[in-house]
Structures are given as structure tokens and as C-alpha cells.
mmCIF file of C-alpha atoms in Angstrom:
data_model
loop_
_atom_site.group_PDB
_atom_site.id
_atom_site.type_symbol
_atom_site.label_atom_id
_atom_site.label_comp_id
_atom_site.label_asym_id
_atom_site.label_seq_id
_atom_site.Cartn_x
_atom_site.Cartn_y
_atom_site.Cartn_z
ATOM 1 C CA MET A 1 -77.214 99.278 182.001
ATOM 2 C CA GLU A 2 -74.082 101.327 182.122
ATOM 3 C CA VAL A 3 -72.303 102.667 179.341
ATOM 4 C CA PRO A 4 -68.867 104.610 179.558
ATOM 5 C CA LYS A 5 -70.618 107.158 176.772
ATOM 6 C CA ASN A 6 -74.016 107.505 174.791
ATOM 7 C CA ILE A 7 -75.868 104.821 173.095
ATOM 8 C CA SER A 8 -75.746 105.800 169.657
ATOM 9 C CA SER A 9 -77.760 102.889 168.077
ATOM 10 C CA LEU A 10 -78.592 99.438 169.184
ATOM 11 C CA ALA A 11 -79.815 95.637 168.278
ATOM 12 C CA VAL A 12 -80.407 93.020 169.818
ATOM 13 C CA SER A 13 -80.340 89.541 167.890
ATOM 14 C CA PRO A 14 -83.192 87.350 166.214
ATOM 15 C CA ASP A 15 -82.847 84.605 168.482
ATOM 16 C CA GLY A 16 -82.214 86.481 171.324
ATOM 17 C CA LEU A 17 -78.297 85.751 172.835
ATOM 18 C CA TYR A 18 -76.617 88.995 171.404
ATOM 19 C CA CYS A 19 -76.587 92.659 172.344
ATOM 20 C CA VAL A 20 -75.002 95.011 169.798
ATOM 21 C CA ALA A 21 -74.773 98.874 170.404
ATOM 22 C CA GLY A 22 -73.189 101.239 168.554
ATOM 23 C CA ILE A 23 -71.358 104.050 171.302
ATOM 24 C CA GLN A 24 -69.734 106.797 169.458
ATOM 25 C CA GLU A 25 -67.563 105.423 166.466
ATOM 26 C CA LYS A 26 -66.905 101.949 169.090
ATOM 27 C CA LEU A 27 -69.069 98.481 168.625
ATOM 28 C CA TYR A 28 -69.697 96.360 171.633
ATOM 29 C CA VAL A 29 -71.175 93.494 171.568
ATOM 30 C CA TRP A 30 -72.718 91.866 174.990
ATOM 31 C CA CYS A 31 -73.564 88.058 175.599
ATOM 32 C CA VAL A 32 -77.329 88.629 176.076
ATOM 33 C CA LEU A 33 -76.994 84.994 178.645
ATOM 34 C CA THR A 34 -74.525 86.401 180.904
ATOM 35 C CA GLY A 35 -74.121 89.982 180.436
ATOM 36 C CA GLN A 36 -70.784 89.687 179.125
ATOM 37 C CA LEU A 37 -68.776 91.320 177.124
ATOM 38 C CA LEU A 38 -67.709 89.558 174.510
ATOM 39 C CA SER A 39 -65.957 92.385 172.120
ATOM 40 C CA VAL A 40 -65.693 96.286 171.268
ATOM 41 C CA ILE A 41 -64.893 97.343 167.725
ATOM 42 C CA GLN A 42 -64.057 100.158 166.236
ATOM 43 C CA LYS A 43 -63.891 100.001 161.963
ATOM 44 C CA HIS A 44 -65.874 103.140 162.025
ATOM 45 C CA PHE A 45 -64.076 106.947 162.107
ATOM 46 C CA GLN A 46 -67.469 108.925 162.747
ATOM 47 C CA ASN A 47 -70.678 107.917 164.849
ATOM 48 C CA ILE A 48 -72.370 104.552 164.156
ATOM 49 C CA VAL A 49 -75.834 105.469 163.944
ATOM 50 C CA CYS A 50 -77.913 102.085 162.927
ATOM 51 C CA ILE A 51 -77.309 98.564 163.616
ATOM 52 C CA LYS A 52 -79.220 96.051 162.272
ATOM 53 C CA PHE A 53 -79.562 92.219 161.919
ATOM 54 C CA ALA A 54 -80.282 89.795 158.643
ATOM 55 C CA ASP A 55 -80.219 86.598 161.112
ATOM 56 C CA ASN A 56 -78.543 85.583 164.297
ATOM 57 C CA LEU A 57 -74.964 85.457 163.525
ATOM 58 C CA THR A 58 -74.537 88.406 160.714
ATOM 59 C CA PHE A 59 -75.512 92.389 160.978
ATOM 60 C CA LEU A 60 -74.795 95.720 159.397
ATOM 61 C CA THR A 61 -74.161 98.567 161.025
ATOM 62 C CA GLY A 62 -74.269 102.515 158.803
ATOM 63 C CA GLY A 63 -72.059 105.229 160.114
ATOM 64 C CA GLU A 64 -71.458 109.007 160.045
ATOM 65 C CA ASP A 65 -68.709 108.328 158.026
ATOM 66 C CA ASN A 66 -70.902 107.533 155.382
ATOM 67 C CA GLN A 67 -69.359 103.962 155.712
ATOM 68 C CA ILE A 68 -71.916 100.283 155.479
ATOM 69 C CA ILE A 69 -70.101 97.784 156.980
ATOM 70 C CA ALA A 70 -71.554 93.982 157.234
ATOM 71 C CA TRP A 71 -70.138 92.152 160.400
ATOM 72 C CA SER A 72 -70.644 88.311 161.243
ATOM 73 C CA LEU A 73 -70.016 86.868 164.961
ATOM 74 C CA VAL A 74 -68.577 83.850 163.977
ATOM 75 C CA ASP A 75 -65.570 85.669 162.855
ATOM 76 C CA ILE A 76 -65.642 88.221 165.623
ATOM 77 C CA PHE A 77 -65.552 85.498 168.061
ATOM 78 C CA ASN A 78 -62.854 83.880 166.844
ATOM 79 C CA ALA A 79 -60.816 86.848 166.797
ATOM 80 C CA MET A 80 -61.610 86.865 170.402
ATOM 81 C CA ASP A 81 -59.248 83.661 170.253
ATOM 82 C CA ASN A 82 -56.508 84.356 168.062
ATOM 83 C CA LYS A 83 -53.693 83.959 170.563
ATOM 84 C CA ASN A 84 -50.405 85.745 167.615
ATOM 85 C CA ASN A 85 -52.415 89.281 168.627
ATOM 86 C CA LYS A 86 -54.438 89.436 171.586
ATOM 87 C CA ASN A 87 -55.792 93.287 170.007
ATOM 88 C CA SER A 88 -57.239 92.063 166.556
ATOM 89 C CA THR A 89 -59.624 93.304 164.483
ATOM 90 C CA PRO A 90 -62.564 91.097 162.775
ATOM 91 C CA GLU A 91 -61.739 91.497 158.822
ATOM 92 C CA PRO A 92 -65.417 92.535 158.085
ATOM 93 C CA LEU A 93 -67.351 90.337 155.478
ATOM 94 C CA PHE A 94 -68.150 93.593 153.505
ATOM 95 C CA ILE A 95 -67.423 97.119 153.597
ATOM 96 C CA TRP A 96 -69.285 99.721 150.981
ATOM 97 C CA HIS A 97 -68.456 103.041 150.974
ATOM 98 C CA ASP A 98 -70.367 104.492 147.738
ATOM 99 C CA HIS A 99 -72.236 106.578 150.022
ATOM 100 C CA THR A 100 -71.475 110.574 149.188
ATOM 101 C CA LEU A 101 -72.883 111.303 152.909
ATOM 102 C CA PRO A 102 -74.128 110.098 156.257
ATOM 103 C CA ILE A 103 -75.935 106.608 156.456
ATOM 104 C CA THR A 104 -79.220 107.513 158.717
ATOM 105 C CA ASP A 105 -80.897 103.993 157.950
ATOM 106 C CA LEU A 106 -80.631 100.469 157.139
ATOM 107 C CA TYR A 107 -83.473 98.349 155.933
ATOM 108 C CA VAL A 108 -82.959 94.152 156.119
ATOM 109 C CA GLY A 109 -85.058 92.211 154.023
ATOM 110 C CA ALA A 110 -86.082 88.263 154.208
ATOM 111 C CA GLY A 111 -83.683 85.731 153.450
ATOM 112 C CA GLY A 112 -80.711 86.081 156.584
ATOM 113 C CA ILE A 113 -77.480 85.944 154.625
ATOM 114 C CA ARG A 114 -78.855 86.232 150.993
ATOM 115 C CA ALA A 115 -81.025 89.230 152.238
ATOM 116 C CA ARG A 116 -80.855 92.043 150.284
ATOM 117 C CA ILE A 117 -80.474 95.324 152.537
ATOM 118 C CA VAL A 118 -81.692 99.123 151.835
ATOM 119 C CA SER A 119 -79.402 102.084 153.296
ATOM 120 C CA SER A 120 -80.424 105.346 152.892
ATOM 121 C CA SER A 121 -78.108 108.732 153.769
ATOM 122 C CA LEU A 122 -77.914 112.297 153.315
ATOM 123 C CA ASP A 123 -76.418 112.523 149.654
ATOM 124 C CA ARG A 124 -80.456 112.425 148.412
ATOM 125 C CA THR A 125 -80.453 108.506 147.501
ATOM 126 C CA CYS A 126 -80.967 104.973 148.901
ATOM 127 C CA LYS A 127 -79.183 101.824 148.106
ATOM 128 C CA PHE A 128 -80.098 98.230 147.222
ATOM 129 C CA TRP A 129 -77.072 96.206 147.939
ATOM 130 C CA ASP A 130 -76.579 92.023 147.871
ATOM 131 C CA LEU A 131 -75.942 90.661 150.488
ATOM 132 C CA ALA A 132 -75.040 87.336 149.392
ATOM 133 C CA THR A 133 -72.355 89.034 147.410
ATOM 134 C CA GLY A 134 -71.613 92.615 148.336
ATOM 135 C CA ARG A 135 -73.159 94.126 144.789
ATOM 136 C CA LEU A 136 -74.273 97.423 144.849
ATOM 137 C CA LEU A 137 -77.859 96.419 142.862
ATOM 138 C CA CYS A 138 -79.576 99.950 142.356
ATOM 139 C CA SER A 139 -80.184 102.960 143.742
ATOM 140 C CA PHE A 140 -82.641 105.513 144.089
ATOM 141 C CA MET A 141 -81.973 109.879 143.900
ATOM 142 C CA PHE A 142 -84.625 111.933 145.712
ATOM 143 C CA SER A 143 -84.900 115.955 146.179
ATOM 144 C CA GLU A 144 -84.450 116.039 149.751
ATOM 145 C CA SER A 145 -81.711 114.223 152.108
ATOM 146 C CA LEU A 146 -83.771 110.933 153.509
ATOM 147 C CA LEU A 147 -83.699 110.122 157.098
ATOM 148 C CA SER A 148 -85.684 106.755 157.457
ATOM 149 C CA VAL A 149 -85.985 103.663 155.043
ATOM 150 C CA THR A 150 -88.761 100.807 155.293
ATOM 151 C CA MET A 151 -90.060 98.257 152.722
ATOM 152 C CA ASN A 152 -93.844 96.111 152.897
ATOM 153 C CA MET A 153 -93.212 92.356 154.035
ATOM 154 C CA ALA A 154 -92.984 91.281 150.036
ATOM 155 C CA GLU A 155 -90.275 94.135 149.374
ATOM 156 C CA ASN A 156 -91.921 95.445 146.651
ATOM 157 C CA ARG A 157 -92.830 98.571 147.590
ATOM 158 C CA LEU A 158 -90.056 101.519 149.463
ATOM 159 C CA TYR A 159 -90.913 103.788 151.732
ATOM 160 C CA ALA A 160 -87.899 106.578 152.240
ATOM 161 C CA GLY A 161 -88.623 109.631 154.873
ATOM 162 C CA GLY A 162 -87.350 113.060 154.037
ATOM 163 C CA SER A 163 -86.161 115.614 155.743
ATOM 164 C CA SER A 164 -89.313 118.182 154.556
ATOM 165 C CA GLY A 165 -91.659 115.963 156.521
ATOM 166 C CA LYS A 166 -92.548 114.065 153.007
ATOM 167 C CA ILE A 167 -92.559 109.680 153.322
ATOM 168 C CA TYR A 168 -91.223 109.085 149.030
ATOM 169 C CA VAL A 169 -93.458 105.651 148.448
ATOM 170 C CA VAL A 170 -92.021 103.892 145.648
ATOM 171 C CA ASP A 171 -93.295 100.928 143.471
ATOM 172 C CA LEU A 172 -90.914 98.464 142.959
ATOM 173 C CA SER A 173 -92.359 96.563 141.090
ATOM 174 C CA GLN A 174 -92.961 99.456 137.735
ATOM 175 C CA GLY A 175 -89.946 101.567 139.126
ATOM 176 C CA SER A 176 -86.692 102.021 137.472
ATOM 177 C CA ALA A 177 -83.134 102.393 139.033
ATOM 178 C CA ASN A 178 -81.274 105.606 139.119
ATOM 179 C CA THR A 179 -84.073 107.975 138.830
ATOM 180 C CA THR A 180 -84.804 110.876 140.570
ATOM 181 C CA ASP A 181 -88.206 111.966 142.324
ATOM 182 C CA ASP A 182 -89.021 114.887 139.573
ATOM 183 C CA THR A 183 -92.225 113.354 138.722
ATOM 184 C CA MET A 184 -93.690 113.093 142.200
ATOM 185 C CA SER A 185 -96.139 115.720 143.069
ATOM 186 C CA GLY A 186 -98.804 114.184 145.429
ATOM 187 C CA GLY A 187 -99.273 110.629 143.182
ATOM 188 C CA SER A 188 -99.864 112.178 139.107
ATOM 189 C CA ASP A 189 -96.880 109.297 138.802
ATOM 190 C CA LYS A 190 -98.514 105.403 139.568
ATOM 191 C CA THR A 191 -95.011 104.442 140.332
ATOM 192 C CA LYS A 192 -93.828 106.595 142.331
ATOM 193 C CA PHE A 193 -95.356 109.460 145.378
ATOM 194 C CA TYR A 194 -95.440 110.248 148.284
ATOM 195 C CA PHE A 195 -97.556 110.873 151.424
ATOM 196 C CA LEU A 196 -97.652 114.862 152.588
ATOM 197 C CA GLY A 197 -98.431 115.287 156.629
ATOM 198 C CA HIS A 198 -95.428 115.548 159.119
ATOM 199 C CA SER A 199 -94.091 119.068 158.535
ATOM 200 C CA LYS A 200 -90.007 118.523 159.569
ATOM 201 C CA HIS A 201 -87.841 115.483 159.341
ATOM 202 C CA VAL A 202 -88.826 111.724 159.538
ATOM 203 C CA ASN A 203 -87.310 109.822 161.476
ATOM 204 C CA CYS A 204 -88.624 106.290 161.842
ATOM 205 C CA LEU A 205 -90.910 104.145 159.664
ATOM 206 C CA SER A 206 -92.573 100.887 160.443
ATOM 207 C CA VAL A 207 -94.971 98.626 158.120
ATOM 208 C CA SER A 208 -97.181 95.932 159.256
ATOM 209 C CA MET A 209 -97.197 92.361 158.788
ATOM 210 C CA ASP A 210 -100.105 92.889 155.154
ATOM 211 C CA GLY A 211 -98.166 95.638 154.512
ATOM 212 C CA SER A 212 -102.297 97.813 154.888
ATOM 213 C CA LEU A 213 -100.736 100.338 157.225
ATOM 214 C CA LEU A 214 -97.644 102.907 157.445
ATOM 215 C CA ALA A 215 -95.922 104.517 160.994
ATOM 216 C CA SER A 216 -93.712 106.895 160.463
ATOM 217 C CA GLY A 217 -92.205 109.361 163.621
ATOM 218 C CA SER A 218 -91.727 113.127 162.979
ATOM 219 C CA ASP A 219 -89.332 115.365 164.858
ATOM 220 C CA ASP A 220 -92.893 117.169 164.735
ATOM 221 C CA CYS A 221 -93.761 115.369 167.917
ATOM 222 C CA THR A 222 -96.079 112.910 166.272
ATOM 223 C CA VAL A 223 -96.611 109.115 164.742
ATOM 224 C CA LYS A 224 -99.392 109.351 162.277
ATOM 225 C CA VAL A 225 -100.500 105.864 160.803
ATOM 226 C CA TRP A 226 -101.070 105.665 156.949
ATOM 227 C CA ASP A 227 -103.108 103.327 154.906
ATOM 228 C CA THR A 228 -101.282 102.659 152.587
ATOM 229 C CA THR A 229 -103.622 101.859 149.451
ATOM 230 C CA ASN A 230 -104.857 105.855 149.292
ATOM 231 C CA GLY A 231 -102.008 107.613 150.851
ATOM 232 C CA ARG A 232 -104.690 108.799 153.872
ATOM 233 C CA CYS A 233 -103.577 109.420 157.550
ATOM 234 C CA LEU A 234 -106.121 107.837 159.576
ATOM 235 C CA LYS A 235 -104.817 108.308 162.886
ATOM 236 C CA THR A 236 -101.970 111.093 164.418
ATOM 237 C CA LEU A 237 -101.014 110.115 168.108
ATOM 238 C CA MET A 238 -99.403 113.564 170.010
ATOM 239 C CA HIS A 239 -95.630 113.663 171.724
ATOM 240 C CA LYS A 240 -93.920 115.435 173.828
ATOM 241 C CA SER A 241 -90.735 116.266 171.969
ATOM 242 C CA ALA A 242 -88.845 114.554 168.707
ATOM 243 C CA VAL A 243 -89.867 110.707 168.055
ATOM 244 C CA THR A 244 -86.685 108.971 167.741
ATOM 245 C CA ASN A 245 -88.233 105.812 166.938
ATOM 246 C CA ALA A 246 -91.211 103.832 166.505
ATOM 247 C CA PHE A 247 -92.098 100.181 165.102
ATOM 248 C CA ILE A 248 -95.403 98.284 164.549
ATOM 249 C CA ALA A 249 -95.191 95.332 166.621
ATOM 250 C CA PRO A 250 -97.545 92.362 166.511
ATOM 251 C CA VAL A 251 -100.005 92.012 169.824
ATOM 252 C CA TYR A 252 -99.633 88.374 171.385
ATOM 253 C CA ARG A 253 -102.470 86.837 173.843
ATOM 254 C CA SER A 254 -100.125 86.655 176.655
ATOM 255 C CA VAL A 255 -100.223 89.968 176.866
ATOM 256 C CA PHE A 256 -103.772 90.023 178.015
ATOM 257 C CA GLU A 257 -102.992 86.868 180.455
ATOM 258 C CA THR A 258 -103.536 87.731 183.883
ATOM 259 C CA LYS A 259 -101.141 85.004 184.522
ATOM 260 C CA SER A 260 -97.979 85.565 183.031
ATOM 261 C CA LYS A 261 -94.563 83.303 182.447
ATOM 262 C CA GLU A 262 -92.203 84.341 184.721
ATOM 263 C CA THR A 263 -89.305 86.203 183.006
ATOM 264 C CA PHE A 264 -86.357 85.370 182.643
ATOM 265 C CA PRO A 265 -83.532 87.364 184.062
ATOM 266 C CA ILE A 266 -81.591 89.769 182.237
ATOM 267 C CA HIS A 267 -77.453 89.720 183.826
ATOM 268 C CA LYS A 268 -76.384 93.156 184.238
ATOM 269 C CA PHE A 269 -74.464 94.329 181.188
ATOM 270 C CA GLN A 270 -70.611 94.375 181.557
ATOM 271 C CA THR A 271 -68.601 97.240 181.124
ATOM 272 C CA GLU A 272 -64.845 95.054 181.075
ATOM 273 C CA MET A 273 -63.846 92.536 178.936
ATOM 274 C CA LEU A 274 -63.213 89.252 181.087
ATOM 275 C CA ASN A 275 -59.424 87.618 180.543
ATOM 276 C CA LYS A 276 -58.993 84.586 179.507
ATOM 277 C CA LYS A 277 -58.324 83.166 183.018
ATOM 278 C CA GLU A 278 -62.126 84.553 183.846
ATOM 279 C CA LYS A 279 -64.085 82.225 182.211
ATOM 280 C CA ILE A 280 -67.848 81.673 182.724
ATOM 281 C CA SER A 281 -67.843 78.198 185.066
ATOM 282 C CA SER A 282 -70.515 75.846 184.494
ATOM 283 C CA VAL A 283 -72.307 76.882 188.035
ATOM 284 C CA LEU A 284 -72.657 79.974 186.763
ATOM 285 C CA PHE A 285 -74.871 78.591 183.537
ATOM 286 C CA GLN A 286 -76.880 75.878 185.965
ATOM 287 C CA ASN A 287 -77.605 78.920 188.738
ATOM 288 C CA PHE A 288 -78.550 80.284 185.831
ATOM 289 C CA LEU A 289 -81.667 78.018 184.550
ATOM 290 C CA GLN A 290 -82.251 76.981 188.649
ATOM 291 C CA GLU A 291 -82.977 80.670 188.159
ATOM 292 C CA THR A 292 -85.266 81.027 185.094
ATOM 293 C CA ASN A 293 -86.978 77.256 186.820
ATOM 294 C CA VAL A 294 -86.677 75.576 183.324
ATOM 295 C CA CYS A 295 -84.145 72.851 184.468
ATOM 296 C CA GLY A 296 -84.740 69.461 182.370
ATOM 297 C CA GLN A 297 -86.600 71.376 180.392
ATOM 298 C CA SER A 298 -86.588 72.476 176.646
ATOM 299 C CA TYR A 299 -84.890 75.828 177.163
ATOM 300 C CA PRO A 300 -84.554 77.956 174.019
ATOM 301 C CA PHE A 301 -81.319 79.741 174.255
ATOM 302 C CA GLN A 302 -79.619 76.599 175.756
ATOM 303 C CA SER A 303 -80.631 74.825 172.826
ATOM 304 C CA ASP A 304 -79.527 77.279 170.439
ATOM 305 C CA VAL A 305 -76.009 78.129 171.771
ATOM 306 C CA PHE A 306 -75.228 74.085 171.936
ATOM 307 C CA ALA A 307 -76.158 74.402 167.812
ATOM 308 C CA THR A 308 -73.957 77.038 167.176
ATOM 309 C CA ILE A 309 -70.661 75.420 169.364
ATOM 310 C CA LEU A 310 -71.835 72.354 167.467
ATOM 311 C CA ALA A 311 -71.284 74.118 164.404
ATOM 312 C CA GLY A 312 -67.921 76.203 165.598
ATOM 313 C CA GLU A 313 -68.867 78.846 165.435
ATOM 314 C CA LEU A 314 -68.758 80.085 169.223
ATOM 315 C CA ASP A 315 -65.960 80.070 171.302
ATOM 316 C CA SER A 316 -66.505 78.628 174.954
ATOM 317 C CA HIS A 317 -66.648 81.075 176.545
ATOM 318 C CA ILE A 318 -70.221 81.953 176.065
ATOM 319 C CA ILE A 319 -70.853 78.100 177.489
ATOM 320 C CA PRO A 320 -67.814 76.370 178.853
ATOM 321 C CA SER A 321 -66.497 73.433 177.583
ATOM 322 C CA ASP A 322 -66.528 71.038 181.459
ATOM 323 C CA SER A 323 -70.367 71.432 181.059
ATOM 324 C CA VAL A 324 -70.495 70.282 177.890
ATOM 325 C CA ALA A 325 -67.969 67.607 178.984
ATOM 326 C CA GLU A 326 -70.152 66.096 182.238
ATOM 327 C CA ASP A 327 -73.327 66.446 179.696
ATOM 328 C CA GLU A 328 -72.007 63.905 177.577
ATOM 329 C CA GLU A 329 -70.292 61.871 180.687
ATOM 330 C CA GLN A 330 -73.297 61.377 181.430
ATOM 331 C CA SER A 331 -75.258 60.702 178.092
ATOM 332 C CA ALA A 332 -71.906 57.939 177.564
ATOM 333 C CA ARG A 333 -73.015 56.380 181.554
ATOM 334 C CA GLU A 334 -76.277 56.180 180.298
ATOM 335 C CA ARG A 335 -76.167 54.326 176.868
ATOM 336 C CA THR A 336 -74.154 51.891 178.729
ATOM 337 C CA GLU A 337 -76.475 50.625 181.348
ATOM 338 C CA THR A 338 -79.107 50.640 178.478
ATOM 339 C CA ILE A 339 -76.964 47.930 176.659
ATOM 340 C CA ALA A 340 -76.476 45.940 180.022
ATOM 341 C CA LYS A 341 -79.442 45.739 181.408
ATOM 342 C CA LEU A 342 -80.692 44.577 177.424
ATOM 343 C CA ARG A 343 -78.234 42.466 176.838
ATOM 344 C CA LYS A 344 -79.351 40.811 179.906
ATOM 345 C CA GLU A 345 -82.828 40.691 178.702
ATOM 346 C CA ILE A 346 -81.707 39.153 175.708
ATOM 347 C CA ASP A 347 -79.814 36.270 177.278
ATOM 348 C CA LEU A 348 -83.482 35.881 179.648
ATOM 349 C CA ILE A 349 -85.178 36.089 176.408
ATOM 350 C CA LYS A 350 -82.190 33.351 175.493
ATOM 351 C CA THR A 351 -82.884 30.991 177.493
ATOM 352 C CA GLU A 352 -86.422 30.788 177.698
ATOM 353 C CA ASN A 353 -86.557 29.987 173.965
ATOM 354 C CA GLU A 354 -84.172 26.721 175.033
ATOM 355 C CA LYS A 355 -86.731 25.468 177.869
ATOM 356 C CA LEU A 356 -89.799 25.639 175.459
ATOM 357 C CA PHE A 357 -88.168 24.213 172.088
ATOM 358 C CA THR A 358 -86.642 21.505 174.088
ATOM 359 C CA PHE A 359 -90.689 20.604 175.492
ATOM 360 C CA SER A 360 -91.496 20.958 172.208
ATOM 361 C CA VAL A 361 -89.354 18.576 170.840
ATOM 362 C CA SER A 362 -89.722 16.284 173.932
ATOM 363 C CA GLN A 363 -93.260 16.413 173.645
ATOM 364 C CA VAL A 364 -93.459 15.626 169.783
ATOM 365 C CA LEU A 365 -90.651 12.716 170.177
ATOM 366 C CA LYS A 366 -93.469 10.907 173.284
#
């Protein structure tokens, strides 16, 4: 993957179709299926430090300019088709600028477009947002700058990584908004306490699916695994340099299988956007399917792409319209042939029925 400059943040959509990267203050959007660079957007004024997807078509970006911006891929694709203004920039869903210092991390809860968003900042606060309305729900203030934030699956417990190495924990089922952590002293308050073990910045946090474990990565070159019920450090993993990212991932059975299915090829990501005349041909897409040996089978990317096309949410750059037209023509021919075959069978049944009726009448009248 060749890019103009260093990537400061990167995320892939849940369906695996799109890759979004932050390079300085610009957003780059690629189609993973083809490697095509779909759009380059500049709305931030300083470096983009975090990108998180809420669903397949909605994502958020946080930058050093104190801004959080919510984007829709639908609007980005529509801006690509704006013939009146070739350099048109898509309008974001929301722009939040309530933080007074750079954004450091974002957490996106469950619910897609109706999810709750949590942001952390160097201004010592964590803020909760409603993605559906763009409204600021509440704010939590701490005694030091925050570098990372996450929540458990139930979204009733907040974890925030501080610049001193502390991991703050807030029980949202009992805590109150706009509160400080002055009472946090290693567990003196049941609703607000912290885990102590790191000696430098806590850069990343991840909670297990059952909420029992918390993984944290720090500038002190360690990853620590914590028991969330009592705050005890269960394991420390040493590294040679600062840990910038770490997360708890499920272990799939295929990891231990000696014979695994062929992986889908990832095309080389392009560094320049294609012109209108250079649209991807249907031959390229068919060749891709042949390479992955899934022709005639249910291909997850293909079904998702066609579903969004039918909903009017993608433009013809991703999957050419002529490919869809060919499929429709083939389906129409198959329907016509089936109808003709059924009509012949009906005519044959009618003829046999008439013969049977005539024979029955002749036997009764004898």
C-alpha cells in the first residue's frame, strides 16, 4: 500500500468494502474490492488522529483541530457524481467542536446510526454524543489529559486511559454527568476508581466481549491484561518499544486448521483518483470472481454491493451498470423460457384431460 505520506489513522468498514485512512488533514477513501481511490476529502484543519465506523456507510473522524466529524459514504459518493462542481466536497452529517484541545480517541457503541459516541481529549474530558441527533449528552471531567477511551459491550462502564498511566473507570449506571475524578483514589468511590500499573501514557484500551478482561497498551512498552471485577493485573506482555495499538480479538476455529480456504486477493490501492472515462469494466469484476474461485456461489462482497446499488447508495464506479444489465437480461431470458415451457405443459394437460373426459362420457352412455 503506497500512500503520499504517513498514515495517522485507518479503519475498514464492517462489511470489508471500504478502507478510510487519515493522512495529515486529508481523508482517503478506497474500495477494497478493486483498490480504486474513490475520494480525497479535506475538512479537518490539522492531522486526523482517529477513525471509527458506526455501520457500513457511516464513520467518524477526530483530529488535532479539536473537531469530531461524522460522515456518510452515501454523501461522499453523491459528491463524486456532482457534474456541476468537479471539486465539490461532501457535507458531513455533524461537526462537533465542544472539545477545547485535540481529540485523542473515539468509541462507537452499538446501534449503527443510533449509536452513542464517546470521545476523549487532551482537555481532560470524555464526552458522550448521540449520533442520530448530533446532540451532546453529557461530559465527564478528569484530573489529567486522556489518550484513549472504550466501553464494555453493555455500555454501562467507561474506561479512559490517562497521560500518567492510570486507567480510569466510571460506572455509568451510578455515576453522574459533569463530574470530576477528585474522589478517585484507587477505589474509594464505588462509581469512580482507576487501575494503576502503567508508568506512562495509556495509548489504547480494549474490553473482551463478556466484559471481564481489559487490555491496555502504553508508552512504557507493555500491554497489560486486567480483571475488570477487581482491577488486578493478570498478565504483562513486554514489547521493545511503545505500544500504539492493541485490542482483544476473538479466536476463530480456522486459525487452528491446517487446511484453510483461500483468502480473497486485495488489489493494490491506487494513489490517484480515476477519471469518469476510466470506470471499472465488468470484465475486471468477473476476473476478480474467477480469481477467488467463487463464480456461481454466494459471494458476500458481491451481495452487499448489489444490495446497496439497488438502494441507490452507491454509484456505478464500484460495480458497473452494464454488469447488472447483463444479469437482468439473462434473468429475463430464463423467465421467458420457463413461461414457454410451462405453457406447453399446460396445453398437454388440457389435451389429455379432454381425452379422458370424452372416454368417460362414452363409457357412461353405453
